[in-house]
Amino acid sequence: MAENLRESPVIRAEHLKKYFPTDKEFLRKSSRVLKAVDDVSLSIEKGEIMGIVGESGCGKSTLGRVLLNLTPATDGKLFFQGDDITGLNPRAMKPYRPRMQMIFQNPFASFNPKQRIARALWEVGRVHGMSADAARARIGELMDMVHLPLEMLERSPAELSGGQLQRLAIARALVLNPDFIVADEPVSALDVSVQAQILNLIMELRARLHMTMLFISHEMTVVEHICDRVAVMYLGRIVETGPTEALFSNLMHPYAQALVSAIPRADPDEVKARIVLEGDIPSAIDLPAGCRFSSRCPRCTEECLRSEPELVDTGHGHLVACHHI
Amino acid sequence: MAHDRTNAAPGALLEIRDLKVDLMTVRGIVYALDGVNLTVGAGEIHGVVGESGCGKSMTAKSILRLHDPRRCRTTGEILFEGRDLNRLSRREMEKVRGKRISMIFQDPMVSLNPLICVGEQIAETIRQHEGCSKGVSRQRTLQLLSQVGIMPPEKRYGQYPFELSGGLQQRVMIAIAIACNPALLIADEPTTALDVTIQAQVLELLKRLSGEMAMSILLITHNFGIVAEVCDRVSVMYAGRVVETADARTIFRNPCHPYTRGLIDSIPRPGARGEALHTIPGAPPQLYDRSDACPYMARCPHAAGVCDARPEAVEVEPGHIVSCHIAACHCVKGGMLHG
Ligand SMILES: Nc1ncnc2c1ncn2[C@@H]1O[C@H](COP(=O)(O)OP(=O)(O)O)[C@@H](O)[C@H]1O
Ligand SMILES: Nc1ncnc2c1ncn2[C@@H]1O[C@H](COP(=O)(O)OP(=O)(O)O)[C@@H](O)[C@H]1O
Ligand code: SF4
Ligand SMILES: [Mg+2]
Ligand SMILES: [Mg+2]
């Protein structure tokens, strides 16, 4: 049962794992596993935006889906507002569903092209038992919050721009006033001027509604701008995490440092030490023994090849998983 | 004034003059390019930036005449190595394509043949253009593979595209593109689909090749960071026109066009966490009609009565050209470009 509700984080994960079986290969007896999420622990407090950042394939989206129990974890524990929801089947998840929502990267794919916007928003409320009047009032309120005119409800998705649709996707996620939102790369498909509009909207709504959000992105600058805390993932694991300011003012993990140094900065006068990582991201199927970053790490030593580093607290909640800290 | 000069300006490799492209679509005519002026210097990396739909890819494809001529109307001049590409016969154009000017795209898999190993695809290109023997083309391919950092070349030669990562596939495309020592490489968002650490590698490669081969690159991107890091000069496009051109440093230190400023200001900066970002209201116009007004007027914070007329290109300081009535008054340091 719930512990003291006031103190429970909105979402808490302990040693979460998500493994996928891979296709059986020729001449191989057993199929191997792909470790998409491999021992991730995190918790997000009410009103907090937690950022997950890393390159493609590092397990960000899978983590988001596992946290919402949209796909069952292979191992680990999951708590939502203090309730243990580990392994709950869709039926048992039903009471929790309206309290968790998701926003996706591609706003054009998030809406049924044959349906008017009003219908798409309306359905969310009705399915979860809102009265027609309440749904109508709520939608009106939300259109105001995302700064779109009510007339837009009568349009179909094809008539709207990516930025407008992403605002509407946010409005739809808010219809039921959820306690937790996973936003999976919500600004990655947008032009920079539109991206700025959506980031401003998220910051505004957070201040107003005290939303709790997992914000997934592959862009360090975006995550740094809007998140309270950030976790950097590499091949299924968090390699560095901490409060945003503390983390970015003192990045310690060699991967996190390389990731930041690889961002082309829109400032020709910025002097920076470029750390160029050699080679490609290895697959999450055949992980190297020892540290999973060892194959690309400029600071790799023998110890790194032998044992996998644990996340260690360097103070003030800034955790790093590297032997050379 | 009629330009019948077919030589580009001194030091220029490519000079696009008043390029207009109208597309016939089911929904009507799209005035996709509306008088593009753009000059790429010899050996220069020239960036083209702007929001999606502003005409960057259209400009690139027009240079190589990759459009379906039945569905588009093109006017203007594309001066390259002493000739106007728009006036070349199809056969003459074939000789320019891939040999003097080559192009790479965002998604390498669109251009790579999935059924042929990558080494053979490069060798085939070399044989086609240079008519050399199998042995010679193989040697040259191995050399190219190592030049673009695909190691070890002997092992990679026989691999198929699907066996390579996105970053390596893009390197294969680059190898094919530079096989005949082109004078100009057009790269349309070459790193947009890549992860940032791989993007950094590919950008380094392009920069190195441009230097080694004295090859100009027209680098299309929506990322101002890339402009700052690899470009010598840059043209900012909006609604099918180039609205500002300058040195890459100048565009950041003294952006004059309100659109350029708006774009640069909307980029999140480190150290400003939680601050409201600058935004540009509205969206780029649909290009279904051609208007005389400044195309940015509807979104521009400085728009005034004069903006109802099309702004001329003005050189506000040497090499820095802006098409904006207001910027022309406030940023002018040099003289006017067109009288
Ligand atoms: N349903 C699935 N079946 C098999 N493998 C999957 C599945 N979903 C994701 N993966 C794999 O898990 C890894 C992590 O993927 P993902 O979470 O989508 O990463 P990210 O969002 O960080 O790009 C990748 O290697 C991906 O191929
Ligand atoms: N096949 C097409 N049919 C209709 N419009 C097109 C087509 N291709 C391009 N356009 C239009 O031409 C303009 C320029 O497109 P493009 O050059 O692809 O932009 P960018 O590369 O800058 O994103 C856009 O407004 C786009 O809508
Ligand atoms: S010409 Fe006018 S509308 Fe156009 S950018 Fe300049 S100030 Fe703005
Ligand atoms: Mg993802
Ligand atoms: Mg394009």
PDB file of N, CA and C in Angstrom, chain B residues 243-245 251 254-262 294 296 300-304 306-307 309 311-317 320-336:
ATOM      1  N   VAL B 243      17.954  36.010 -48.026  1.00  0.00           N
ATOM      2  CA  VAL B 243      17.681  37.305 -47.400  1.00  0.00           C
ATOM      3  C   VAL B 243      18.924  37.926 -46.779  1.00  0.00           C
ATOM      4  N   GLU B 244      19.943  37.109 -46.521  1.00  0.00           N
ATOM      5  CA  GLU B 244      21.180  37.675 -45.974  1.00  0.00           C
ATOM      6  C   GLU B 244      22.343  36.756 -46.313  1.00  0.00           C
ATOM      7  N   THR B 245      23.488  37.354 -46.677  1.00  0.00           N
ATOM      8  CA  THR B 245      24.711  36.595 -46.942  1.00  0.00           C
ATOM      9  C   THR B 245      25.861  37.304 -46.250  1.00  0.00           C
ATOM     10  N   ILE B 251      27.768  36.708 -39.473  1.00  0.00           N
ATOM     11  CA  ILE B 251      26.340  36.425 -39.313  1.00  0.00           C
ATOM     12  C   ILE B 251      25.981  36.324 -37.827  1.00  0.00           C
ATOM     13  N   ASN B 254      27.031  40.234 -36.277  1.00  0.00           N
ATOM     14  CA  ASN B 254      26.237  41.357 -36.746  1.00  0.00           C
ATOM     15  C   ASN B 254      25.108  40.884 -37.663  1.00  0.00           C
ATOM     16  N   PRO B 255      24.195  40.040 -37.145  1.00  0.00           N
ATOM     17  CA  PRO B 255      23.093  39.608 -38.002  1.00  0.00           C
ATOM     18  C   PRO B 255      22.199  40.805 -38.268  1.00  0.00           C
ATOM     19  N   CYS B 256      21.904  41.086 -39.531  1.00  0.00           N
ATOM     20  CA  CYS B 256      21.140  42.298 -39.838  1.00  0.00           C
ATOM     21  C   CYS B 256      19.693  42.018 -40.186  1.00  0.00           C
ATOM     22  N   HIS B 257      19.432  40.938 -40.894  1.00  0.00           N
ATOM     23  CA  HIS B 257      18.044  40.684 -41.266  1.00  0.00           C
ATOM     24  C   HIS B 257      17.261  40.222 -40.031  1.00  0.00           C
ATOM     25  N   PRO B 258      16.066  40.767 -39.843  1.00  0.00           N
ATOM     26  CA  PRO B 258      15.278  40.371 -38.664  1.00  0.00           C
ATOM     27  C   PRO B 258      15.052  38.856 -38.582  1.00  0.00           C
ATOM     28  N   TYR B 259      14.966  38.200 -39.732  1.00  0.00           N
ATOM     29  CA  TYR B 259      14.758  36.748 -39.727  1.00  0.00           C
ATOM     30  C   TYR B 259      16.003  36.027 -39.201  1.00  0.00           C
ATOM     31  N   THR B 260      17.162  36.442 -39.674  1.00  0.00           N
ATOM     32  CA  THR B 260      18.410  35.838 -39.194  1.00  0.00           C
ATOM     33  C   THR B 260      18.514  36.013 -37.687  1.00  0.00           C
ATOM     34  N   ARG B 261      18.231  37.222 -37.237  1.00  0.00           N
ATOM     35  CA  ARG B 261      18.309  37.496 -35.795  1.00  0.00           C
ATOM     36  C   ARG B 261      17.321  36.635 -35.018  1.00  0.00           C
ATOM     37  N   GLY B 262      16.106  36.535 -35.557  1.00  0.00           N
ATOM     38  CA  GLY B 262      15.077  35.730 -34.897  1.00  0.00           C
ATOM     39  C   GLY B 262      15.500  34.279 -34.757  1.00  0.00           C
ATOM     40  N   CYS B 294       7.812  42.307 -48.856  1.00  0.00           N
ATOM     41  CA  CYS B 294       8.835  41.473 -48.238  1.00  0.00           C
ATOM     42  C   CYS B 294       8.156  40.209 -47.696  1.00  0.00           C
ATOM     43  N   TYR B 296       8.838  38.326 -45.389  1.00  0.00           N
ATOM     44  CA  TYR B 296       8.919  38.149 -43.940  1.00  0.00           C
ATOM     45  C   TYR B 296       7.986  39.099 -43.196  1.00  0.00           C
ATOM     46  N   CYS B 300       7.448  39.819 -39.049  1.00  0.00           N
ATOM     47  CA  CYS B 300       8.584  40.657 -38.690  1.00  0.00           C
ATOM     48  C   CYS B 300       8.240  41.701 -37.626  1.00  0.00           C
ATOM     49  N   PRO B 301       9.036  41.795 -36.565  1.00  0.00           N
ATOM     50  CA  PRO B 301       8.760  42.777 -35.518  1.00  0.00           C
ATOM     51  C   PRO B 301       9.042  44.216 -35.969  1.00  0.00           C
ATOM     52  N   HIS B 302       9.790  44.391 -37.065  1.00  0.00           N
ATOM     53  CA  HIS B 302      10.148  45.743 -37.500  1.00  0.00           C
ATOM     54  C   HIS B 302       9.366  46.211 -38.714  1.00  0.00           C
ATOM     55  N   ALA B 303       8.442  45.393 -39.192  1.00  0.00           N
ATOM     56  CA  ALA B 303       7.771  45.710 -40.451  1.00  0.00           C
ATOM     57  C   ALA B 303       7.145  47.103 -40.416  1.00  0.00           C
ATOM     58  N   ALA B 304       7.313  47.821 -41.516  1.00  0.00           N
ATOM     59  CA  ALA B 304       6.749  49.169 -41.625  1.00  0.00           C
ATOM     60  C   ALA B 304       6.152  49.326 -43.019  1.00  0.00           C
ATOM     61  N   VAL B 306       7.148  50.758 -45.709  1.00  0.00           N
ATOM     62  CA  VAL B 306       8.045  50.513 -46.838  1.00  0.00           C
ATOM     63  C   VAL B 306       8.137  49.035 -47.202  1.00  0.00           C
ATOM     64  N   CYS B 307       7.832  48.163 -46.250  1.00  0.00           N
ATOM     65  CA  CYS B 307       8.012  46.732 -46.467  1.00  0.00           C
ATOM     66  C   CYS B 307       7.009  46.156 -47.459  1.00  0.00           C
ATOM     67  N   ALA B 309       6.954  46.998 -50.412  1.00  0.00           N
ATOM     68  CA  ALA B 309       7.722  46.849 -51.654  1.00  0.00           C
ATOM     69  C   ALA B 309       8.835  45.836 -51.423  1.00  0.00           C
ATOM     70  N   PRO B 311      12.184  44.311 -50.892  1.00  0.00           N
ATOM     71  CA  PRO B 311      13.472  44.896 -50.501  1.00  0.00           C
ATOM     72  C   PRO B 311      14.592  44.487 -51.454  1.00  0.00           C
ATOM     73  N   GLU B 312      15.418  45.461 -51.824  1.00  0.00           N
ATOM     74  CA  GLU B 312      16.584  45.205 -52.668  1.00  0.00           C
ATOM     75  C   GLU B 312      17.715  44.637 -51.827  1.00  0.00           C
ATOM     76  N   ALA B 313      18.650  43.963 -52.498  1.00  0.00           N
ATOM     77  CA  ALA B 313      19.840  43.497 -51.801  1.00  0.00           C
ATOM     78  C   ALA B 313      20.797  44.664 -51.602  1.00  0.00           C
ATOM     79  N   VAL B 314      21.231  44.876 -50.372  1.00  0.00           N
ATOM     80  CA  VAL B 314      22.110  45.994 -50.045  1.00  0.00           C
ATOM     81  C   VAL B 314      23.354  45.461 -49.359  1.00  0.00           C
ATOM     82  N   GLU B 315      24.513  45.977 -49.775  1.00  0.00           N
ATOM     83  CA  GLU B 315      25.753  45.545 -49.138  1.00  0.00           C
ATOM     84  C   GLU B 315      26.014  46.470 -47.953  1.00  0.00           C
ATOM     85  N   VAL B 316      25.756  45.988 -46.754  1.00  0.00           N
ATOM     86  CA  VAL B 316      25.840  46.861 -45.583  1.00  0.00           C
ATOM     87  C   VAL B 316      27.266  46.996 -45.061  1.00  0.00           C
ATOM     88  N   GLU B 317      28.098  46.042 -45.345  1.00  0.00           N
ATOM     89  CA  GLU B 317      29.535  46.157 -45.120  1.00  0.00           C
ATOM     90  C   GLU B 317      30.158  45.214 -46.126  1.00  0.00           C
ATOM     91  N   HIS B 320      28.827  41.629 -46.963  1.00  0.00           N
ATOM     92  CA  HIS B 320      27.660  41.362 -46.120  1.00  0.00           C
ATOM     93  C   HIS B 320      26.423  41.972 -46.785  1.00  0.00           C
ATOM     94  N   ILE B 321      25.583  41.089 -47.332  1.00  0.00           N
ATOM     95  CA  ILE B 321      24.470  41.562 -48.152  1.00  0.00           C
ATOM     96  C   ILE B 321      23.137  41.223 -47.492  1.00  0.00           C
ATOM     97  N   VAL B 322      22.268  42.207 -47.404  1.00  0.00           N
ATOM     98  CA  VAL B 322      20.999  42.023 -46.706  1.00  0.00           C
ATOM     99  C   VAL B 322      19.854  42.531 -47.571  1.00  0.00           C
ATOM    100  N   SER B 323      18.750  41.784 -47.596  1.00  0.00           N
ATOM    101  CA  SER B 323      17.563  42.255 -48.302  1.00  0.00           C
ATOM    102  C   SER B 323      16.493  42.602 -47.285  1.00  0.00           C
ATOM    103  N   CYS B 324      16.556  43.812 -46.784  1.00  0.00           N
ATOM    104  CA  CYS B 324      15.565  44.270 -45.811  1.00  0.00           C
ATOM    105  C   CYS B 324      15.606  45.787 -45.777  1.00  0.00           C
ATOM    106  N   HIS B 325      14.428  46.423 -45.904  1.00  0.00           N
ATOM    107  CA  HIS B 325      14.372  47.885 -45.918  1.00  0.00           C
ATOM    108  C   HIS B 325      14.913  48.486 -44.636  1.00  0.00           C
ATOM    109  N   ILE B 326      14.504  47.900 -43.536  1.00  0.00           N
ATOM    110  CA  ILE B 326      14.843  48.491 -42.247  1.00  0.00           C
ATOM    111  C   ILE B 326      16.318  48.258 -41.927  1.00  0.00           C
ATOM    112  N   ALA B 327      16.772  47.011 -42.151  1.00  0.00           N
ATOM    113  CA  ALA B 327      18.178  46.714 -41.891  1.00  0.00           C
ATOM    114  C   ALA B 327      19.065  47.583 -42.769  1.00  0.00           C
ATOM    115  N   ALA B 328      18.622  47.831 -44.022  1.00  0.00           N
ATOM    116  CA  ALA B 328      19.430  48.629 -44.938  1.00  0.00           C
ATOM    117  C   ALA B 328      19.669  50.014 -44.362  1.00  0.00           C
ATOM    118  N   CYS B 329      18.676  50.556 -43.651  1.00  0.00           N
ATOM    119  CA  CYS B 329      18.847  51.880 -43.054  1.00  0.00           C
ATOM    120  C   CYS B 329      19.705  51.825 -41.799  1.00  0.00           C
ATOM    121  N   HIS B 330      19.535  50.754 -41.031  1.00  0.00           N
ATOM    122  CA  HIS B 330      20.184  50.736 -39.728  1.00  0.00           C
ATOM    123  C   HIS B 330      21.537  50.063 -39.702  1.00  0.00           C
ATOM    124  N   CYS B 331      21.785  49.156 -40.641  1.00  0.00           N
ATOM    125  CA  CYS B 331      23.046  48.427 -40.590  1.00  0.00           C
ATOM    126  C   CYS B 331      24.071  48.937 -41.584  1.00  0.00           C
ATOM    127  N   VAL B 332      23.661  49.865 -42.483  1.00  0.00           N
ATOM    128  CA  VAL B 332      24.585  50.248 -43.558  1.00  0.00           C
ATOM    129  C   VAL B 332      25.886  50.812 -43.028  1.00  0.00           C
ATOM    130  N   LYS B 333      26.970  50.204 -43.457  1.00  0.00           N
ATOM    131  CA  LYS B 333      28.293  50.765 -43.185  1.00  0.00           C
ATOM    132  C   LYS B 333      28.994  51.019 -44.504  1.00  0.00           C
ATOM    133  N   GLY B 334      28.775  50.080 -45.466  1.00  0.00           N
ATOM    134  CA  GLY B 334      29.405  50.239 -46.783  1.00  0.00           C
ATOM    135  C   GLY B 334      28.449  50.962 -47.709  1.00  0.00           C
ATOM    136  N   GLY B 335      28.536  50.675 -49.001  1.00  0.00           N
ATOM    137  CA  GLY B 335      27.656  51.350 -49.938  1.00  0.00           C
ATOM    138  C   GLY B 335      26.516  50.462 -50.364  1.00  0.00           C
ATOM    139  N   MET B 336      25.606  51.014 -51.146  1.00  0.00           N
ATOM    140  CA  MET B 336      24.496  50.232 -51.656  1.00  0.00           C
ATOM    141  C   MET B 336      24.984  49.327 -52.774  1.00  0.00           C
TER     142      MET B 336
END
